[in-house]
mmCIF file of C-alpha atoms and ligand atoms in Angstrom:
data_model
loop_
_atom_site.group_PDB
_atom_site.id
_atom_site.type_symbol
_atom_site.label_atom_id
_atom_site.label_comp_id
_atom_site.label_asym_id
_atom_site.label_seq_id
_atom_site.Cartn_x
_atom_site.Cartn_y
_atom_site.Cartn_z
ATOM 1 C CA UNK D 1 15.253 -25.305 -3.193
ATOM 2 C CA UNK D 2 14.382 -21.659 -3.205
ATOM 3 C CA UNK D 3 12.474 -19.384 -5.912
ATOM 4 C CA UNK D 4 14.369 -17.035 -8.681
ATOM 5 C CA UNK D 5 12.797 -13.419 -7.752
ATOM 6 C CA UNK D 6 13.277 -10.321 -10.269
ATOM 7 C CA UNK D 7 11.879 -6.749 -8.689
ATOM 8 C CA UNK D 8 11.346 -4.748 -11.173
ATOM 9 C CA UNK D 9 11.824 -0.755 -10.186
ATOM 10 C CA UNK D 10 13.984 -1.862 -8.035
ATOM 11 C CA UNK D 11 15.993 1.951 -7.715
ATOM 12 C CA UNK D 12 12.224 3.225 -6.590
ATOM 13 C CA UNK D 13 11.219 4.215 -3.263
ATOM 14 C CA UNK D 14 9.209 0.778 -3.047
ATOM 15 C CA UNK D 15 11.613 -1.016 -5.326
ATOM 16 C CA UNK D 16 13.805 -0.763 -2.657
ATOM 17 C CA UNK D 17 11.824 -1.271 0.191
ATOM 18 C CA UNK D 18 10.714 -4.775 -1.626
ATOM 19 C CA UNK D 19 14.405 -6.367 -1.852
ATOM 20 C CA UNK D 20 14.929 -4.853 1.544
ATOM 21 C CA UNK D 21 11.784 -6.537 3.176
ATOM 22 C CA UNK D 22 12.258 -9.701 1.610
ATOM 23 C CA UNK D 23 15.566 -9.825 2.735
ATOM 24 C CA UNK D 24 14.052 -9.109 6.270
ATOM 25 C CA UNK D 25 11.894 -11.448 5.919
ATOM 26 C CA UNK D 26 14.068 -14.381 4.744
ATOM 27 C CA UNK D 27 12.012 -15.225 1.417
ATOM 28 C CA UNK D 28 13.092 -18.338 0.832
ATOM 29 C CA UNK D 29 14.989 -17.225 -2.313
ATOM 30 C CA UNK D 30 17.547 -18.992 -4.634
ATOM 31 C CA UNK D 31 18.562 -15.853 -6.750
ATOM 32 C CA UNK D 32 17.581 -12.031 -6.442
ATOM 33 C CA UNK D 33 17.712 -10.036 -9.734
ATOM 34 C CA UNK D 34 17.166 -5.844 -9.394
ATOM 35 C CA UNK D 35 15.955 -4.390 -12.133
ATOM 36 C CA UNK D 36 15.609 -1.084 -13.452
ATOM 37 C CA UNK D 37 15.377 0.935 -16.442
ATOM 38 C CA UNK D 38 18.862 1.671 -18.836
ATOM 39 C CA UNK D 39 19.712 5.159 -17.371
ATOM 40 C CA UNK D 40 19.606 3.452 -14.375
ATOM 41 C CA UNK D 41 21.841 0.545 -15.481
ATOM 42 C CA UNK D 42 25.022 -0.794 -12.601
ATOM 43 C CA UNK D 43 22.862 1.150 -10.069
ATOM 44 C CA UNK D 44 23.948 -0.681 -6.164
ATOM 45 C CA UNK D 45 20.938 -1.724 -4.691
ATOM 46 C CA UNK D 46 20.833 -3.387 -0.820
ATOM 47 C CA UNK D 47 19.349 -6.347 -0.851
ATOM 48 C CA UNK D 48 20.115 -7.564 3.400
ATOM 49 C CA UNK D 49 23.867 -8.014 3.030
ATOM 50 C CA UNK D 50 24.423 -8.115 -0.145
ATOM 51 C CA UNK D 51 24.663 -5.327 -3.173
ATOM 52 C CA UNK D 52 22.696 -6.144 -6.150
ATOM 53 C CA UNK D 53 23.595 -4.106 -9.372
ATOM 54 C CA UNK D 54 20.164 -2.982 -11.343
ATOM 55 C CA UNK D 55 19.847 -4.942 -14.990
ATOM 56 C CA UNK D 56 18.415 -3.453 -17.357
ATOM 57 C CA UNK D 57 14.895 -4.675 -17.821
ATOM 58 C CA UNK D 58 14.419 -3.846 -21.176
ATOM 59 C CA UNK D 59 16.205 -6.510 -22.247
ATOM 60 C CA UNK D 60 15.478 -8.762 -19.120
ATOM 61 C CA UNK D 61 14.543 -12.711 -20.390
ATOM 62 C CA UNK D 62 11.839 -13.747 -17.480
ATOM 63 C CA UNK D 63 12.512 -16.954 -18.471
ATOM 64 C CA UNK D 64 12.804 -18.872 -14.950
ATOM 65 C CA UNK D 65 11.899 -16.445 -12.887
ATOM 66 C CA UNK D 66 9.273 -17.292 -10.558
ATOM 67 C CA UNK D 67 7.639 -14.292 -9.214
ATOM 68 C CA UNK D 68 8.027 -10.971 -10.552
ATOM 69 C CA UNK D 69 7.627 -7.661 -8.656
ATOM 70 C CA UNK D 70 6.642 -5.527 -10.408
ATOM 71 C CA UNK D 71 7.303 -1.230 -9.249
ATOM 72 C CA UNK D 72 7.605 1.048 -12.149
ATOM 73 C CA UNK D 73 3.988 2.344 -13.092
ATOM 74 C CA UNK D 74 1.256 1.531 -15.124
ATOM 75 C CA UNK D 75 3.143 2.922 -18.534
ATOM 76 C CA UNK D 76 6.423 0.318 -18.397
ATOM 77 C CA UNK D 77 4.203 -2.176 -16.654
ATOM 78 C CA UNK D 78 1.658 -2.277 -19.582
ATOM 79 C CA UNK D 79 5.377 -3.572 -21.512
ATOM 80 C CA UNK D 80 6.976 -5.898 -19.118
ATOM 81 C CA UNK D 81 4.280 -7.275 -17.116
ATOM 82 C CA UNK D 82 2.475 -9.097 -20.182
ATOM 83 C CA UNK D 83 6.259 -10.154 -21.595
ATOM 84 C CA UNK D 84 7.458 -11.514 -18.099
ATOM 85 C CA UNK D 85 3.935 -13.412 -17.402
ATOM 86 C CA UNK D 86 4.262 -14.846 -20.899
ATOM 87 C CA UNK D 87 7.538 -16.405 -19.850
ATOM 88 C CA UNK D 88 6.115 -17.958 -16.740
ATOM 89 C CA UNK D 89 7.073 -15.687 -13.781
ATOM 90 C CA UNK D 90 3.857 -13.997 -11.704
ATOM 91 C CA UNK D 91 4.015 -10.696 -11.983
ATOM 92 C CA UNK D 92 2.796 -9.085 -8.612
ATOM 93 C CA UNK D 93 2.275 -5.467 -9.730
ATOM 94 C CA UNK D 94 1.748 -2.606 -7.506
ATOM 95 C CA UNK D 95 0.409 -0.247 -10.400
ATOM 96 C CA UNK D 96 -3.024 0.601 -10.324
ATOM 97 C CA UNK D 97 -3.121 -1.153 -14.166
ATOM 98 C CA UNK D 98 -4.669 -4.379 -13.437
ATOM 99 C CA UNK D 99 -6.374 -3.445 -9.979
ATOM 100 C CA UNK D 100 -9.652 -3.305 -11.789
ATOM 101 C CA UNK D 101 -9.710 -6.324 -13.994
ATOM 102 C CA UNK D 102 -12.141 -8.203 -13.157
ATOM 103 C CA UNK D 103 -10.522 -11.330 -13.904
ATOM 104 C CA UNK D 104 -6.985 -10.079 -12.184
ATOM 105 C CA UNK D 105 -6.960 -10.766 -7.768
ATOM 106 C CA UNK D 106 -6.472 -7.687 -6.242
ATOM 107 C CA UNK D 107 -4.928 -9.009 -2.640
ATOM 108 C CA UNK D 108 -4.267 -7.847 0.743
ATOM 109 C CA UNK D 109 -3.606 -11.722 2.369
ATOM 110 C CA UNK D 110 -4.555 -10.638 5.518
ATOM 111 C CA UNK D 111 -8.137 -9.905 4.159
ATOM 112 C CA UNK D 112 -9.094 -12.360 0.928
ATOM 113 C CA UNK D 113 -6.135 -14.654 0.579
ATOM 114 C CA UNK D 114 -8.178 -17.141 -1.346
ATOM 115 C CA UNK D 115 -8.421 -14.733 -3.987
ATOM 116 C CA UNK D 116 -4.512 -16.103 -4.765
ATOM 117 C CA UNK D 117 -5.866 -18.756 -6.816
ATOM 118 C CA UNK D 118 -7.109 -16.618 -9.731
ATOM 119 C CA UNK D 119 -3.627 -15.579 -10.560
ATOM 120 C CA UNK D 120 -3.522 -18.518 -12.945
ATOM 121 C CA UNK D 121 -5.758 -16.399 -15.549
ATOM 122 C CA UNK D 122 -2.899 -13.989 -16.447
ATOM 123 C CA UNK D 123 -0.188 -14.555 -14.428
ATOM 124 C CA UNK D 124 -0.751 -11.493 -12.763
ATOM 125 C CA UNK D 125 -1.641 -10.336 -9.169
ATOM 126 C CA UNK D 126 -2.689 -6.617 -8.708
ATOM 127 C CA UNK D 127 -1.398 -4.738 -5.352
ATOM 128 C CA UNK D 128 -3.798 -2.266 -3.582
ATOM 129 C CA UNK D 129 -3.169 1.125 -3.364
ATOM 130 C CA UNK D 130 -1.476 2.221 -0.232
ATOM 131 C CA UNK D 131 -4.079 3.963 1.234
ATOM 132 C CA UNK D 132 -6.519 1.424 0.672
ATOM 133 C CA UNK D 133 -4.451 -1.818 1.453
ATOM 134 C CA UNK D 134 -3.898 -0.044 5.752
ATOM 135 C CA UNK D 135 -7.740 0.812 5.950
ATOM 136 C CA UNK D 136 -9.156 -3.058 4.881
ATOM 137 C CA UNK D 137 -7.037 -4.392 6.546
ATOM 138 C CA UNK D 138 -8.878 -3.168 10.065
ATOM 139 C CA UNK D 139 -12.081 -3.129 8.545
ATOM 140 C CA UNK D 140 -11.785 -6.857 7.364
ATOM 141 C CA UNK D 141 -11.913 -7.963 11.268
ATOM 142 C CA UNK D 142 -14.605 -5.634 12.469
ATOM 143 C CA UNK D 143 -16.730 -6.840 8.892
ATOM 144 C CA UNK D 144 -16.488 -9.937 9.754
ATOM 145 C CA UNK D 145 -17.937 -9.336 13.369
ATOM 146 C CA UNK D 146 -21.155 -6.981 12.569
ATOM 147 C CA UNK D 147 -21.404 -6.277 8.422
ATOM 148 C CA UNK D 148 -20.088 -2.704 7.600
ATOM 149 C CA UNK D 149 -22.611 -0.822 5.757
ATOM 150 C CA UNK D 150 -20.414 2.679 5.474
ATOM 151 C CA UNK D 151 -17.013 4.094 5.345
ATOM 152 C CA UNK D 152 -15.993 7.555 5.804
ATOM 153 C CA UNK D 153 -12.471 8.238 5.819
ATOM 154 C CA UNK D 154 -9.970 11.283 5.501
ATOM 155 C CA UNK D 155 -6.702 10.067 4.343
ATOM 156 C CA UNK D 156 -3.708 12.379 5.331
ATOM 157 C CA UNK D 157 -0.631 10.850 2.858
ATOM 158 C CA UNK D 158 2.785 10.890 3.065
ATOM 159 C CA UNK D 159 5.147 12.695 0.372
ATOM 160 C CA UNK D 160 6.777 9.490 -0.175
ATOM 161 C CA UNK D 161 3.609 8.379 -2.122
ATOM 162 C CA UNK D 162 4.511 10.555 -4.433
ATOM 163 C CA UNK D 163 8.014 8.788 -5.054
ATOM 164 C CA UNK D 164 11.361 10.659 -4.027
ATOM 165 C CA UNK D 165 10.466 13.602 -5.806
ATOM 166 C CA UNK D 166 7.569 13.811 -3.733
ATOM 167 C CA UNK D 167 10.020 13.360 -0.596
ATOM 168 C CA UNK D 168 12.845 15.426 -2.241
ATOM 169 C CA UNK D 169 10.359 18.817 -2.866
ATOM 170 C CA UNK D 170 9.605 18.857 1.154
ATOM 171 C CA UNK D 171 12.832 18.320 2.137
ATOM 172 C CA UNK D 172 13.854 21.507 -0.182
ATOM 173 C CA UNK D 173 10.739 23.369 0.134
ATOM 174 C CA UNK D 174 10.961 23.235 3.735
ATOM 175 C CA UNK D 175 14.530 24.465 3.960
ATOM 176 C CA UNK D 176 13.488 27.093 1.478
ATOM 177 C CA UNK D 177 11.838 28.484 3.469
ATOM 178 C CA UNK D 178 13.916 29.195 6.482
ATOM 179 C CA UNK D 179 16.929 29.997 4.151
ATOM 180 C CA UNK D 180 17.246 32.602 1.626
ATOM 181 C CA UNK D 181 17.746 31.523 -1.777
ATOM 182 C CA UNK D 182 16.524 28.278 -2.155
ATOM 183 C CA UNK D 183 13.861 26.679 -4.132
ATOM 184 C CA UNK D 184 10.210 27.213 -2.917
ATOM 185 C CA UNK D 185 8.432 26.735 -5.770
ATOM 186 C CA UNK D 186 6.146 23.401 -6.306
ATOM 187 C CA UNK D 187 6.855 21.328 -8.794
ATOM 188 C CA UNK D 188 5.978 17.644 -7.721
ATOM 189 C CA UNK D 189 2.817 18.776 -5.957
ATOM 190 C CA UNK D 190 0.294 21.370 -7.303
ATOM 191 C CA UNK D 191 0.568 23.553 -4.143
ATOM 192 C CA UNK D 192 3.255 24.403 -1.760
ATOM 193 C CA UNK D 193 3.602 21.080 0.710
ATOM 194 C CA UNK D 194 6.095 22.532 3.323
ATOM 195 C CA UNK D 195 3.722 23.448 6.583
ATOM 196 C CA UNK D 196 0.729 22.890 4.269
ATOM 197 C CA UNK D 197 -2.359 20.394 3.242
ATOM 198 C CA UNK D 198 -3.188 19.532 -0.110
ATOM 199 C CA UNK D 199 -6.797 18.215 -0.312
ATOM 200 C CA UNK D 200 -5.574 16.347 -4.123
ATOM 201 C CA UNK D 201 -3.869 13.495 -5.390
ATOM 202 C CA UNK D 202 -3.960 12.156 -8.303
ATOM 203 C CA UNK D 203 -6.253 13.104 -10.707
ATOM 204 C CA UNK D 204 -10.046 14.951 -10.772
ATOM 205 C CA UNK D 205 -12.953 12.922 -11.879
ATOM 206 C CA UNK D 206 -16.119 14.094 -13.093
ATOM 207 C CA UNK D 207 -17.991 14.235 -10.262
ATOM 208 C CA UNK D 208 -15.158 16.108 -8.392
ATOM 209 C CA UNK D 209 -13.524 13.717 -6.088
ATOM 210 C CA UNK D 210 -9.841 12.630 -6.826
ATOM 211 C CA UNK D 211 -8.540 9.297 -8.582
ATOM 212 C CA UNK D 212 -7.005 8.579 -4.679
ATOM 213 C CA UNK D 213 -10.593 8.723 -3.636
ATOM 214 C CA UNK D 214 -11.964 6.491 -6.664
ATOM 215 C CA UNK D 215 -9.570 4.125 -5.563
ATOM 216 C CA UNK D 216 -10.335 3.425 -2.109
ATOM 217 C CA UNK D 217 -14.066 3.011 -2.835
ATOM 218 C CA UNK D 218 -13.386 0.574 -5.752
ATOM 219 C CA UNK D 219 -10.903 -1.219 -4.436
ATOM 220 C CA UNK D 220 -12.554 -1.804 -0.912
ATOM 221 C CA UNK D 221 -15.479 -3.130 -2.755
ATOM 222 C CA UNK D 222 -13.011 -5.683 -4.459
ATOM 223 C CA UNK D 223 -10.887 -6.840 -1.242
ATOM 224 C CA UNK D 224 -13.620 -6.677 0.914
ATOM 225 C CA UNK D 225 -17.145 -6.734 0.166
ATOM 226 C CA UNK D 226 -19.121 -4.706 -2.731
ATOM 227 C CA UNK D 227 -22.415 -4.068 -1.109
ATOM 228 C CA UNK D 228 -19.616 -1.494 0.987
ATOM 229 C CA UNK D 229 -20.344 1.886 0.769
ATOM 230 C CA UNK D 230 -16.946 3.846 1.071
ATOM 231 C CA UNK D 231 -16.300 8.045 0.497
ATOM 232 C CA UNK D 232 -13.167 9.040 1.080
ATOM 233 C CA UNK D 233 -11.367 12.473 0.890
ATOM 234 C CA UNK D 234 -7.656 12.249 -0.011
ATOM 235 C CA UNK D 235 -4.842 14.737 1.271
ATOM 236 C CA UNK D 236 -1.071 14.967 0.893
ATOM 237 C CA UNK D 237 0.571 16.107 4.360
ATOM 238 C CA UNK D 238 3.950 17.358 4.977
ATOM 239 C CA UNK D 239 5.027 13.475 6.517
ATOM 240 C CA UNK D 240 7.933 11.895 4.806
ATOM 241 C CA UNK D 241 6.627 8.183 5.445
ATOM 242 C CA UNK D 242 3.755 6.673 6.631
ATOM 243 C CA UNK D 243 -0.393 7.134 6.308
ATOM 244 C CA UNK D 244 -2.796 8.074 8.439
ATOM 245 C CA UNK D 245 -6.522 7.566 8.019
ATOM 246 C CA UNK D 246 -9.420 9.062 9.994
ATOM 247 C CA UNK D 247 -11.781 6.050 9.646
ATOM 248 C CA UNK D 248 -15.968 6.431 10.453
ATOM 249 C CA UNK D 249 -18.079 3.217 10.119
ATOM 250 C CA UNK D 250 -21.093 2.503 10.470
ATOM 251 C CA UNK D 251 -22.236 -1.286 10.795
ATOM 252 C CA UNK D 252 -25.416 -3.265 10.119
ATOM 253 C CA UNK D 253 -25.258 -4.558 13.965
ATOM 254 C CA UNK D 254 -24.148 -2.770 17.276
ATOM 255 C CA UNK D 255 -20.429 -3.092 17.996
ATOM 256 C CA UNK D 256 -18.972 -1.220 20.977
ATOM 257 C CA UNK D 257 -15.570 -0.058 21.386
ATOM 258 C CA UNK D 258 -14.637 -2.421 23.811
ATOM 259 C CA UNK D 259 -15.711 -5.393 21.603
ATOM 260 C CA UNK D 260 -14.214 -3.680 18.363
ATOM 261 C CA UNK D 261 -10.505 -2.878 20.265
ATOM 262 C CA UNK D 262 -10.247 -6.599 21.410
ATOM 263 C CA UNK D 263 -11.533 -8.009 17.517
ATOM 264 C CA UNK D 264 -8.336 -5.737 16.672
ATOM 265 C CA UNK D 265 -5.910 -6.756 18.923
ATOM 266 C CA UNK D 266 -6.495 -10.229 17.470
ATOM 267 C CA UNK D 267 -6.236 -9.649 14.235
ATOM 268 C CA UNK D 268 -3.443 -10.603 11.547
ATOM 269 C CA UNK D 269 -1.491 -7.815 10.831
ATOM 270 C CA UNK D 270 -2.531 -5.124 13.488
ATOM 271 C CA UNK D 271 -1.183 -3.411 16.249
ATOM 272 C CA UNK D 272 -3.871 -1.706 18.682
ATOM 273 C CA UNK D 273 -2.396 1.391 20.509
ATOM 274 C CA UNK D 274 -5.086 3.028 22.187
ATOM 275 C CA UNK D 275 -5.069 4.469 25.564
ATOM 276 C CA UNK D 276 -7.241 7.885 26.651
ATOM 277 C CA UNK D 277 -3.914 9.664 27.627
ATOM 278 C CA UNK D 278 -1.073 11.531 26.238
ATOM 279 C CA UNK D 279 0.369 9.950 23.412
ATOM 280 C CA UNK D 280 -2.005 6.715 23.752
ATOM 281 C CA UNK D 281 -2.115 6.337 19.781
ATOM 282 C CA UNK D 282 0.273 5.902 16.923
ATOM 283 C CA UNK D 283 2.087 8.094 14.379
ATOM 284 C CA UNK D 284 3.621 8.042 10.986
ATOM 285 C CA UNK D 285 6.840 8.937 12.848
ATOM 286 C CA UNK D 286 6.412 5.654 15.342
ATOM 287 C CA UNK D 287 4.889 3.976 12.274
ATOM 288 C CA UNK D 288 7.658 4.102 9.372
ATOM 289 C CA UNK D 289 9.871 1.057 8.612
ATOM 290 C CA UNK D 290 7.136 -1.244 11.063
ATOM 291 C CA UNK D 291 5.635 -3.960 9.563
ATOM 292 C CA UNK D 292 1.915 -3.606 11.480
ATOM 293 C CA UNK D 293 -1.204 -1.173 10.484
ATOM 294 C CA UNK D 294 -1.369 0.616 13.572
ATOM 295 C CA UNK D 295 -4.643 1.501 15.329
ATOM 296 C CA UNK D 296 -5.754 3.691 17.832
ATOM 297 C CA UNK D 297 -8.553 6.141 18.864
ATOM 298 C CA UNK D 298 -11.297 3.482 18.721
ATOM 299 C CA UNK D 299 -14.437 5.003 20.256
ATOM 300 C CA UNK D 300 -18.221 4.566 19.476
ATOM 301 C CA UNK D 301 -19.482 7.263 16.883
ATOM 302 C CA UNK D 302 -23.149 8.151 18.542
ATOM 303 C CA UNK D 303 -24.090 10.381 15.383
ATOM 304 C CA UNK D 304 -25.300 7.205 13.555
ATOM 305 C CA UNK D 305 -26.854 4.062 14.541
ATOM 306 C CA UNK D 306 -24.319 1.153 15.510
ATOM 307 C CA UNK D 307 -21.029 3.623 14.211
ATOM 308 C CA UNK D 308 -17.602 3.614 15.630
ATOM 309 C CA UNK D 309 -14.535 5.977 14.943
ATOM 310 C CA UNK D 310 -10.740 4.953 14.694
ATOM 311 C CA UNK D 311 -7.882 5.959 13.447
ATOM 312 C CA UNK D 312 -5.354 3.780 11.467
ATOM 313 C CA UNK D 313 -1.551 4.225 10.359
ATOM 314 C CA UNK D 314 1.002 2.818 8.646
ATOM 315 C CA UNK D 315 4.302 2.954 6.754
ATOM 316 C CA UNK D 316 2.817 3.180 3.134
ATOM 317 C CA UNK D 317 5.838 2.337 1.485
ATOM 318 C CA UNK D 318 5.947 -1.140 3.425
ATOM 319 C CA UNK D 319 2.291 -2.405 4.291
ATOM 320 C CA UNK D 320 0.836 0.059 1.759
ATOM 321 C CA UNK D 321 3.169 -1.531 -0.795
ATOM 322 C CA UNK D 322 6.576 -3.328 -0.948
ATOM 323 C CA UNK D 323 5.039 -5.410 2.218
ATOM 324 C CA UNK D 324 1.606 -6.269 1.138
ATOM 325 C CA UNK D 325 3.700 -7.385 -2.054
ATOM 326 C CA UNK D 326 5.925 -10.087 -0.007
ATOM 327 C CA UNK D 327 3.141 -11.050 1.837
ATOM 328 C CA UNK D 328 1.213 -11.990 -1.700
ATOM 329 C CA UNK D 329 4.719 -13.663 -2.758
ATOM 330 C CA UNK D 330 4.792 -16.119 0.435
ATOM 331 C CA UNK D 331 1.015 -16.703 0.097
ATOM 332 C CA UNK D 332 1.629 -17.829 -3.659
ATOM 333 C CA UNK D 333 4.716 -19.954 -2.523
ATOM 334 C CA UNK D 334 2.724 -21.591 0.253
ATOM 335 C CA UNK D 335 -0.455 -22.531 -1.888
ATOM 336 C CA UNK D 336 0.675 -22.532 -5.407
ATOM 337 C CA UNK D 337 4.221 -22.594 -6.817
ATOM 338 C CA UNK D 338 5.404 -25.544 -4.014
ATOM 339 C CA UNK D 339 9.496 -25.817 -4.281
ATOM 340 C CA UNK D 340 11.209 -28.616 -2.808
HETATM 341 C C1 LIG H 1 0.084 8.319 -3.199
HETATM 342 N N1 LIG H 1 -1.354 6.354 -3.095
HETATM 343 O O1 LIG H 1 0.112 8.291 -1.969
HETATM 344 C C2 LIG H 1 -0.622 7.226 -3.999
HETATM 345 C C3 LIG H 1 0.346 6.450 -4.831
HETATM 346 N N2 LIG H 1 1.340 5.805 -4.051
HETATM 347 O O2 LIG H 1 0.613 9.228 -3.877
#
């Protein structure tokens, strides 16, 4: 006896990286139901083998569902989330709208999978952030080994974290600009994106970092550890999937490069590629559509005492998302909702 799944968003860039994933992944699944908003109604949707067609959720009745995923924002999700916990599905939302709540589990499984427990409050389970779900998941292992005190990292983010608008403006700004005619103007992103950096997502805060940034210093202190110190600096890249993070860290006891590559290669979730040669170290190209956080260029930082550099990647749209979303679905089937 399998579970009755809804995905929620399911015509969204990690709507439809969710059904296609846990198809992948053989969730252990009686039914499958996509759905999406009305002017999106009869949309096809893969889901392995089969085509789904997108209900509407508006008028969706959760009633028997047992896990929801939830990918349509924090507006809509503020709506259904509350309506389909009510009638007894957990919601596993990858909004940032419950992230925060104290009393909601914010879960990467790899990193604090006891933290599954709590969904019982609500009926909810928050999702990280992309960028924030790759980066603690290495730091969890190396935390565990020598305390981290600090984190420094520069994030350099896909388009497609900006949904396929995001991915649709490179794709025509960067033909725009080789042919005559064609639209060059940003709309999705504040500056031009084709062949350029944008050191901004999301929104300002007062003290002039970015909401991106906010993020991966709260939400690190939630997954991981609080007593963390995390600063981050957040930039869009012309990449179509995947993140990469420039990670520094400095630890509370000494831990070589040696020592910290082999805690790595042993850890859940992670694939170490790091040789001292041409092309020793991953990608977002190699990275996109893979299932592993990626990391390479691990190397002792000698500026501060005990630090050490790396540099992580991985397809946001899977481990940054749609993934870490399964994995908190298979972790709730294998210590909470039993079937069978
Ligand atoms: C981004 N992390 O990359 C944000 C939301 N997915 O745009």
């Amino acid at each position: 006896m399998g579970y009755r799944i809804a995905v929620a968003g399911a015509t969204g860039n990690v709507g439809r990286e969710m059904l296609n994933i846990l198809a992948e992944r053989e969730f252990p699944a009686d039914e499958v139901v996509a759905l999406a908003s009305r002017n999106s109604l009869g949309t096809e949707v893969s889901y392995g083998d089969e085509t789904l067609k997108t209900r509407d959720l508006d008028q969706f009745d959760f009633t028997g569902i047992d896990i929801a995923l939830f990918a349509i924002g924090s507006g809509p999700t503020k709506t259904y989330a509350p309506k389909a916990a009510r009638a007894g599905a957990v919601v596993i939302d990858n909004s940032s709208l419950y992230r925060y709540q104290p009393d909601i589990p914010l879960i990467v499984p790899e990193v604090n999978p006891d933290a599954v427990e709590q969904y019982r409050t609500h009926n909810i389970i928050a999702n990280p952030n992309c960028s924030t779900a790759q980066m603690v998941v290495a730091l969890k292992p190396l935390h565990d080994r020598a305390r981290i005190r600090r984190v420094v990292v520069s994030t350099y983010q896909s388009v497609s974290g900006a949904g396929k608008e995001g991915m649709d403006e490179l794709w025509l700004q960067t033909k725009g600009i080789y042919v005559p005619g064609q639209e060059k103007e940003p709309k999705k992103f504040t500056k031009q994106i084709a062949f350029n950096c944008i050191p901004h997502i999301d929104v300002f805060m007062e003290d002039g970092s970015t909401k991106e940034e906010w993020k991966m210093v709260v939400e690190t202190k939630k997954i991981v550890d609080p007593k963390i110190k995390v600063t981050a600096t957040c930039v869009r890249v012309p990449v179509f999937v995947g993140h990469s993070e420039a990670i520094n860290i400095e630890f509370e006891e000494p831990l070589d490069a040696d020592e910290a590559r082999e805690i790595l290669r042993e850890a859940p979730g992670i694939m170490v590629i790091d040789k001292h040669e041409d092309g020793g170290y991953a990608t977002p190209v190699e990275c996109a559509g893979d299932f592993a956080t990626f990391v390479s260029r691990i190397r002792e930082d000698i500026t501060v005492e005990n630090g050490l550099a790396m540099w992580v990647v991985s397809d946001n749209l899977r481990k940054g998302a749609a993934l870490n979303a399964v994995q908190i679905a298979e972790l709730l089937g294998r210590r909470c909702l039993k079937k069978g």
